Amino acid sequence: MAGAYDDRDGWIWMDGRLVPWREAQVHVLTHAMHYASAVFEGERCYGGRIFKGPEHTLRLIRSAELLDMEIPWTAEQIDAAKDEMLRANGWTDAYVRAIAWRGAGPDMGVSARRNPVRLAVAGWEWGNYYGDAKLKGARLDVAKWKRPSPETIPSEAKAAGLYMICTMSKHAAEAKGCSDAMMLDYRGYVAEATGANIFFVRDGEVHTPLPDCFLNGLTRQTVIGLLRERQIRVHERHIEPAELEGFEQCWLTGTAAEVTPVAEIGPWRFEVGALAREIMEAYERLVRA
C-alpha cells in the first residue's frame, strides 16, 4: 500500500460497519484528540490468522477499563470485526490496528462521561518495522525521556497518551541516523524501546527488564516462553545502563518489530549472534504455524 494513510483504497470497520477508507473520519472536537482518551492494539495477521488475536482484544478491553472507558462491543464482536475487515480488504498477511476512543459528545472538557466510546479496526500491509535490521541489527539511540512512574499513569494500559514521549524519542533517534531509541524508566533502569521490549544475552543466559512501569508485551511473553522451552535461563529484573557493556547480544520484541536483533545502543555494541537468530527464526515459525 502506498500514499498517505487517509487517502487509500480499502475498508475500515468503524462502529459496527465497514466504511470506505476515505470516509472513516472523526470530528475535530473528538475528545481523544484533545485529551488522549484512546487505547489501541497492534496485531499481525499471518496466513489468514491473527497471532494472539483474542489476547490482544482482551488487552484492549482492559486498557479501556484502566482509562475509565467501557467499550460497547464484546470481545467476540471485536474479534469478528477484525476478521471482517481483513476479508473485505482481501488480506491474509497484514498489520491490524484496533482503536477505541472517546468521541465527540455533550462534554468538551477534561470530564467526558457523557461522550460515546467509539471503536474502529483498520489494517495495512506492512513489512519489517526496522527495514534490514533483522540481518544487520538495529541501531538505537538512548532517549532523554524516561518511562514514568506507575503512580502517574496506568502503565498496564496500551494508551495513546503514553506514546507521546516515544514519538519524541524516536524522532530524535532518527535525526542521529538510528532507527529507534532505548528508554530508561523513572528510576534510571533500562526499560524498553519506543514501541518494543528489549532482551540481552550474557554467558548463554537472557536478561530482560522487569515490566513494572511499562507494557508487558504479548510478543515479550511469547519469546520468554520460547527461551524457557529451550531450557535457557531468563532473568526478569532491573537492569542498570552500565551493565550493557557486559552483554553480548541484544534484541527487540513487539508485534511490529517481531524479533529484531540490535547491533548498537549509544556507545554499546552487540553481535547479531546465534541465540538472537535462533529466537527470531523460532518466532517466525510459531506465528505461521
GROMACS .gro file of C-alpha atoms in nm, residues 6 14 17 19-26:
model
   11
    6ASP     CA    1  -0.600   0.895   0.492
   14MET     CA    2  -1.597   0.157   1.227
   17ARG     CA    3  -1.996  -0.148   0.996
   19VAL     CA    4  -1.674   0.212   0.587
   20PRO     CA    5  -1.486   0.308   0.269
   21TRP     CA    6  -1.130   0.400   0.372
   22ARG     CA    7  -1.150   0.772   0.291
   23GLU     CA    8  -1.481   0.810   0.478
   24ALA     CA    9  -1.351   0.675   0.811
   25GLN     CA   10  -1.330   1.016   0.979
   26VAL     CA   11  -1.398   1.181   1.316
   0.00000   0.00000   0.00000
